[in-house]
Amino acid sequence: MNKIKFISALLITVILVTSCSIVDKLKEKLGSKDSGDKKEETTKEETKEVTSTADLEFYNKYIEVSNKVQDAGEKVYKDYMSSIPEPKSISKSDFIIAVSFKLSADNLERVYKEYNRSMFDGGELSKLNASDEMKNEIEGNFKDVLKGMQEFYNTSVKVAEYYSSSEYKNDLSKAVGYDEELKAAYGKYKAAFDKFSASVKKYKPQRKQRDIESISNPDEKAVAILMNSYENTLDAAEEFYDEFSGLEFKGDQQKSKEFFRKFEDTFKKEKEIVMSAEFSDKTKYMKYSYEDYFSKMCKMFTDAGNKFYDKSPDAKDEREFNRLYDDVVNNYNYMITAYNTNINIVNSFRVY
């Protein structure tokens, strides 16, 4: 009887041990599955973050592209209209100076080739990534702009050569036809550009002001201060440029001037915040880049803007007005390039 009891107890013990082992393995499996799920969620979150950063870089680059393409195209048309008289009124004895028009046409060709190669020949634009919808829409529209630019610059170069070489003195019959051809090419380019520009602005990222006081890590705080400053300055610059673009000789400058003053105030305020902030040895290089590059480009831009608003109302002719206007545009683009360079530096910083 005792022997039977002993055997029964032994069997029960074996069953209990085996059951515990099975339960432990089951827990281990479940734990492993949970861990896998968590890892998968983390990976998805990281991918989302990378995509968001890529979208921002994509947007910033195409804002720069948009500004440069617009400036090149508009300058050609503006110089043509100011340099070349009404074609029907031209006589063989007229002395037409088409130097500015020819230089603008040559520059449009250069800008076209730069971005066409960048898009189709393994350049920077071909390597940019963004969310599918954003990438497909903006790139698709920009390819249409490139087609319009090609036709516009081919026509512009031909017409510019006609006047700069004084061919018109020997053959006036082409003047009216060239005028119609150039304006038609400009119209196609402008329609494509406007569609492209609208698609870029459609994807403008939502700015999120970072709460500086809530950040305890000094390096994270430095990054947040810089990001706030860059983004606030850029927003003010874009507001100004939207009003400034397309200003004409003897036109109303009041609204654009108000936005320019707003930009000056914003930049001054943001610069004071950055320059008074604490930066560690790990983050000082970002402050120096702000101070030595971006800040200087902003200063050059504001100098050009002040000169424009001081002198352009009394410009003696459209040519003088255009020189002042172009100086603002060029310095604005230098500032945007500095912004893109520096914002990428800040985005690449990692706190360890």
Coordinates of C-alpha atoms in Angstrom, one line a residue:
M1 CA 0.0 0.0 0.0
N2 CA 2.8 2.4 0.9
K3 CA 4.5 1.4 -2.3
I4 CA 1.4 2.4 -4.3
K5 CA 1.2 5.7 -2.4
F6 CA 4.8 6.5 -3.2
I7 CA 4.4 5.7 -6.9
S8 CA 1.2 7.9 -7.0
A9 CA 3.0 10.8 -5.3
L10 CA 5.9 10.5 -7.7
L11 CA 3.6 10.6 -10.8
I12 CA 1.9 13.7 -9.4
T13 CA 5.2 15.4 -8.9
V14 CA 6.3 14.6 -12.5
I15 CA 3.0 15.9 -13.9
L16 CA 3.4 19.2 -11.9
V17 CA 7.0 19.7 -13.0
T18 CA 6.1 19.1 -16.6
S19 CA 3.1 21.4 -16.4
C20 CA 5.2 24.2 -14.9
S21 CA 7.8 23.7 -17.7
I22 CA 5.1 23.9 -20.3
V23 CA 3.6 27.0 -18.8
D24 CA 7.1 28.6 -18.6
K25 CA 7.7 27.9 -22.2
L26 CA 4.3 29.2 -23.1
K27 CA 5.0 32.4 -21.2
E28 CA 8.3 32.7 -22.9
K29 CA 6.7 32.3 -26.3
L30 CA 4.1 34.9 -25.5
G31 CA 6.7 37.2 -24.0
S32 CA 8.7 36.8 -27.2
K33 CA 5.7 37.6 -29.3
D34 CA 5.0 40.7 -27.2
S35 CA 8.6 41.8 -27.6
G36 CA 8.4 41.2 -31.3
D37 CA 5.2 43.3 -31.5
K38 CA 6.9 46.1 -29.6
K39 CA 9.9 46.0 -31.8
E40 CA 7.7 46.2 -34.9
E41 CA 5.9 49.2 -33.5
T42 CA 9.2 50.9 -32.7
T43 CA 10.4 50.3 -36.3
K44 CA 7.2 51.7 -37.7
E45 CA 7.6 54.9 -35.6
E46 CA 11.2 55.3 -36.7
T47 CA 10.1 55.0 -40.3
K48 CA 7.5 57.6 -39.8
E49 CA 10.0 59.9 -38.3
V50 CA 12.4 59.4 -41.1
T51 CA 9.6 60.0 -43.7
S52 CA 8.7 63.2 -41.9
T53 CA 12.3 64.5 -42.0
A54 CA 12.5 63.5 -45.6
D55 CA 9.3 65.4 -46.4
L56 CA 10.8 68.5 -44.7
E57 CA 14.1 68.3 -46.7
F58 CA 12.1 67.7 -49.9
Y59 CA 9.9 70.7 -49.2
N60 CA 12.8 73.0 -48.3
K61 CA 14.8 72.0 -51.4
Y62 CA 11.8 72.6 -53.7
I63 CA 11.2 76.0 -52.2
E64 CA 14.7 76.9 -53.1
V65 CA 14.2 75.5 -56.6
S66 CA 10.9 77.3 -57.0
N67 CA 12.5 80.6 -56.1
K68 CA 15.4 80.3 -58.5
V69 CA 13.3 79.1 -61.4
Q70 CA 10.8 81.8 -60.9
D71 CA 13.4 84.5 -60.7
A72 CA 15.2 83.3 -63.8
G73 CA 12.0 83.0 -65.9
E74 CA 10.4 86.3 -64.7
K75 CA 13.7 88.2 -65.3
V76 CA 13.8 87.1 -69.0
Y77 CA 10.3 88.3 -69.6
K78 CA 10.8 91.5 -67.7
D79 CA 14.0 92.3 -69.5
Y80 CA 12.4 91.6 -72.9
M81 CA 9.5 93.9 -72.1
S82 CA 11.7 96.7 -70.9
S83 CA 14.5 96.3 -73.5
I84 CA 12.6 95.6 -76.7
P85 CA 10.2 98.2 -78.1
E86 CA 6.8 97.3 -79.5
P87 CA 7.8 95.1 -82.5
K88 CA 5.4 96.9 -84.9
S89 CA 7.0 100.2 -84.1
I90 CA 10.6 99.1 -84.7
S91 CA 12.5 100.5 -87.6
K92 CA 15.9 99.5 -89.1
S93 CA 17.4 102.7 -87.8
D94 CA 16.5 102.0 -84.2
F95 CA 19.3 101.4 -81.8
I96 CA 18.2 98.6 -79.4
I97 CA 20.3 97.5 -76.5
A98 CA 19.4 93.9 -75.7
V99 CA 22.4 93.1 -73.4
S100 CA 20.2 92.6 -70.2
F101 CA 17.7 90.5 -72.2
K102 CA 20.4 88.3 -73.6
L103 CA 22.1 87.8 -70.3
S104 CA 18.8 86.8 -68.7
A105 CA 18.1 84.4 -71.5
D106 CA 21.5 82.8 -71.1
N107 CA 20.9 82.5 -67.4
L108 CA 17.5 80.8 -67.9
E109 CA 19.3 78.3 -70.0
R110 CA 21.9 77.7 -67.3
V111 CA 19.2 77.3 -64.6
Y112 CA 17.2 74.9 -66.8
K113 CA 20.2 72.7 -67.5
E114 CA 21.2 72.7 -63.8
Y115 CA 17.9 71.4 -62.7
N116 CA 17.2 69.1 -65.7
R117 CA 20.5 67.4 -65.0
S118 CA 19.8 67.3 -61.3
M119 CA 16.4 65.6 -62.0
F120 CA 17.3 63.2 -64.8
D121 CA 21.1 62.7 -64.6
G122 CA 21.6 61.4 -61.1
G123 CA 21.8 64.8 -59.4
E124 CA 20.4 66.0 -56.0
L125 CA 16.8 66.2 -57.1
S126 CA 16.7 62.6 -58.3
K127 CA 17.9 61.4 -54.9
L128 CA 15.3 63.2 -52.8
N129 CA 12.7 61.1 -51.0
A130 CA 9.3 62.0 -49.6
S131 CA 5.9 60.5 -49.0
D132 CA 4.5 59.1 -52.3
E133 CA 1.7 61.6 -52.8
M134 CA 3.9 64.6 -52.1
K135 CA 6.8 63.3 -54.2
N136 CA 4.7 62.3 -57.2
E137 CA 2.7 65.5 -57.3
I138 CA 5.6 67.9 -56.9
E139 CA 8.0 66.0 -59.1
G140 CA 5.4 65.5 -61.8
N141 CA 4.6 69.2 -61.9
F142 CA 8.2 70.2 -61.9
K143 CA 8.9 68.0 -64.9
D144 CA 6.2 70.0 -66.7
V145 CA 8.0 73.2 -65.6
L146 CA 11.3 71.9 -67.1
K147 CA 9.5 71.3 -70.5
G148 CA 8.1 74.8 -70.4
M149 CA 11.5 76.2 -69.4
Q150 CA 13.2 74.5 -72.3
E151 CA 10.8 75.9 -74.9
F152 CA 10.9 79.4 -73.2
Y153 CA 14.7 79.5 -73.1
N154 CA 15.1 78.3 -76.6
T155 CA 12.8 80.9 -77.9
S156 CA 14.3 83.6 -75.6
V157 CA 17.9 82.8 -76.8
K158 CA 16.8 83.0 -80.4
V159 CA 15.0 86.3 -80.0
A160 CA 17.8 87.8 -77.9
E161 CA 20.3 86.9 -80.6
Y162 CA 18.1 88.5 -83.2
Y163 CA 18.3 91.9 -81.4
S164 CA 21.8 91.7 -79.8
S165 CA 23.4 90.9 -83.2
S166 CA 21.4 93.7 -84.9
E167 CA 19.9 91.2 -87.3
Y168 CA 16.6 93.2 -87.1
K169 CA 18.3 96.0 -89.0
N170 CA 18.6 93.7 -92.0
D171 CA 15.3 91.8 -91.6
L172 CA 12.4 93.4 -89.7
S173 CA 9.9 90.8 -90.8
K174 CA 10.7 88.4 -87.9
A175 CA 10.1 91.0 -85.1
V176 CA 6.3 90.5 -84.8
G177 CA 6.4 86.8 -85.1
Y178 CA 9.2 86.5 -82.6
D179 CA 7.2 88.6 -80.1
E180 CA 4.2 86.4 -80.4
E181 CA 6.4 83.2 -80.1
L182 CA 8.2 84.4 -77.0
K183 CA 5.0 85.5 -75.3
A184 CA 3.3 82.2 -76.0
A185 CA 6.3 80.3 -74.7
Y186 CA 6.3 82.4 -71.6
G187 CA 2.6 81.8 -71.1
K188 CA 3.1 78.0 -71.2
Y189 CA 6.0 78.2 -68.8
K190 CA 4.1 80.5 -66.4
A191 CA 1.1 78.2 -66.3
A192 CA 3.3 75.2 -65.6
F193 CA 5.2 77.1 -63.0
D194 CA 2.1 78.4 -61.2
K195 CA 0.8 74.8 -60.9
F196 CA 4.1 73.6 -59.6
S197 CA 4.4 76.4 -57.1
A198 CA 0.9 75.8 -55.7
S199 CA 1.7 72.1 -55.3
V200 CA 4.9 72.9 -53.3
K201 CA 3.0 75.3 -51.0
K202 CA 0.3 72.7 -50.5
Y203 CA 2.7 70.5 -48.7
K204 CA 4.2 73.2 -46.5
P205 CA 4.9 71.5 -43.1
Q206 CA 3.0 72.5 -40.1
R207 CA 5.3 74.4 -37.8
K208 CA 5.3 73.2 -34.2
Q209 CA 6.8 75.6 -31.7
R210 CA 8.9 73.7 -29.2
D211 CA 8.4 74.5 -25.5
I212 CA 11.9 75.4 -24.5
E213 CA 11.2 75.6 -20.8
S214 CA 10.0 72.0 -20.7
I215 CA 13.2 70.6 -22.1
S216 CA 15.8 69.6 -19.4
N217 CA 18.6 68.3 -21.6
P218 CA 20.8 71.3 -22.5
D219 CA 21.7 69.9 -26.0
E220 CA 18.1 69.1 -26.8
K221 CA 17.2 72.6 -25.7
A222 CA 19.9 74.2 -27.9
V223 CA 18.5 72.3 -30.9
A224 CA 14.9 73.3 -30.1
I225 CA 16.0 77.0 -29.9
L226 CA 17.7 76.8 -33.2
M227 CA 14.8 75.0 -34.9
N228 CA 12.3 77.6 -33.6
S229 CA 14.4 80.4 -34.7
Y230 CA 15.1 79.1 -38.2
E231 CA 11.4 78.2 -38.8
N232 CA 10.0 81.5 -37.5
T233 CA 12.5 83.4 -39.6
L234 CA 11.7 81.4 -42.7
D235 CA 8.0 81.8 -42.3
A236 CA 8.4 85.6 -42.1
A237 CA 10.6 85.6 -45.1
E238 CA 8.2 83.5 -47.2
E239 CA 5.3 85.9 -46.2
F240 CA 7.3 88.8 -47.4
Y241 CA 8.4 87.1 -50.6
D242 CA 4.9 86.2 -51.6
E243 CA 4.0 89.9 -51.5
F244 CA 7.3 91.1 -53.1
S245 CA 7.3 88.8 -56.1
G246 CA 6.1 90.5 -59.2
L247 CA 6.4 94.1 -58.0
E248 CA 6.5 96.4 -60.9
F249 CA 8.1 99.8 -61.6
K250 CA 6.0 102.5 -60.0
G251 CA 3.8 99.9 -58.5
D252 CA 2.3 99.9 -54.9
Q253 CA 5.0 98.7 -52.5
Q254 CA 3.2 99.4 -49.2
K255 CA 2.0 95.8 -48.4
S256 CA 5.3 94.2 -49.2
K257 CA 7.1 96.8 -47.2
E258 CA 5.0 96.0 -44.2
F259 CA 5.9 92.3 -44.5
F260 CA 9.6 93.3 -44.9
R261 CA 9.5 95.2 -41.6
K262 CA 7.8 92.2 -40.0
F263 CA 10.7 90.0 -41.2
E264 CA 13.3 92.5 -39.8
D265 CA 11.6 92.4 -36.4
T266 CA 11.3 88.6 -36.5
F267 CA 14.9 88.1 -37.4
K268 CA 16.1 90.5 -34.8
K269 CA 14.1 88.8 -32.1
E270 CA 15.1 85.3 -33.1
K271 CA 18.8 86.2 -33.4
E272 CA 18.8 87.7 -29.9
I273 CA 17.3 84.4 -28.5
V274 CA 19.9 82.3 -30.3
M275 CA 22.9 84.4 -29.3
S276 CA 21.9 84.6 -25.7
A277 CA 21.2 80.8 -25.4
E278 CA 23.6 78.4 -23.8
F279 CA 25.4 75.9 -26.1
S280 CA 27.6 73.1 -25.0
D281 CA 30.9 72.1 -26.6
K282 CA 28.9 69.5 -28.6
T283 CA 26.4 72.1 -30.0
K284 CA 28.5 75.2 -30.4
Y285 CA 29.3 74.5 -34.0
M286 CA 25.6 74.9 -34.8
K287 CA 25.5 78.3 -33.1
Y288 CA 28.6 79.3 -35.0
S289 CA 27.0 78.2 -38.3
Y290 CA 23.9 80.3 -37.4
E291 CA 26.0 83.3 -36.5
D292 CA 28.6 83.1 -39.3
Y293 CA 26.5 81.9 -42.2
F294 CA 22.7 82.2 -41.8
S295 CA 22.7 85.4 -39.8
K296 CA 25.1 87.1 -42.3
M297 CA 22.9 86.1 -45.3
C298 CA 19.9 87.5 -43.4
K299 CA 21.8 90.7 -42.9
M300 CA 22.7 91.0 -46.6
F301 CA 19.1 90.3 -47.5
T302 CA 17.8 93.1 -45.1
D303 CA 20.4 95.5 -46.4
A304 CA 19.2 94.8 -50.0
G305 CA 15.6 95.2 -48.9
N306 CA 16.2 98.5 -47.1
K307 CA 18.1 99.8 -50.2
F308 CA 15.2 98.8 -52.4
Y309 CA 12.5 100.5 -50.3
D310 CA 14.7 103.6 -49.9
K311 CA 15.6 104.1 -53.5
S312 CA 13.2 102.3 -55.8
P313 CA 10.3 104.7 -55.4
D314 CA 12.6 107.4 -56.9
A315 CA 14.2 105.1 -59.6
K316 CA 14.7 107.1 -62.7
D317 CA 13.7 104.3 -65.0
E318 CA 12.7 100.6 -65.1
R319 CA 16.2 99.5 -65.5
E320 CA 17.3 101.0 -62.2
F321 CA 14.3 99.6 -60.5
N322 CA 15.0 96.1 -61.8
R323 CA 18.6 96.3 -60.5
L324 CA 17.4 97.1 -57.0
Y325 CA 14.6 94.4 -57.3
D326 CA 17.0 91.8 -58.5
D327 CA 19.4 92.5 -55.7
V328 CA 16.7 91.7 -53.2
V329 CA 15.8 88.5 -55.0
N330 CA 19.4 87.3 -55.2
N331 CA 20.0 87.9 -51.5
Y332 CA 16.7 86.3 -50.6
N333 CA 17.9 83.1 -52.5
Y334 CA 21.3 83.2 -50.7
M335 CA 19.4 83.3 -47.4
I336 CA 17.2 80.4 -48.4
T337 CA 20.3 78.4 -49.4
A338 CA 21.9 79.2 -46.0
Y339 CA 18.6 78.1 -44.3
N340 CA 18.6 74.7 -46.1
T341 CA 22.2 74.1 -45.3
N342 CA 21.9 74.9 -41.6
I343 CA 18.6 73.2 -41.0
N344 CA 20.1 70.0 -42.3
I345 CA 23.0 70.4 -39.9
V346 CA 20.6 70.8 -37.0
N347 CA 18.4 67.9 -38.2
S348 CA 21.4 65.6 -38.3
F349 CA 22.4 66.3 -34.7
R350 CA 21.8 63.4 -32.3
V351 CA 21.6 63.7 -28.5
Y352 CA 23.4 60.8 -26.8

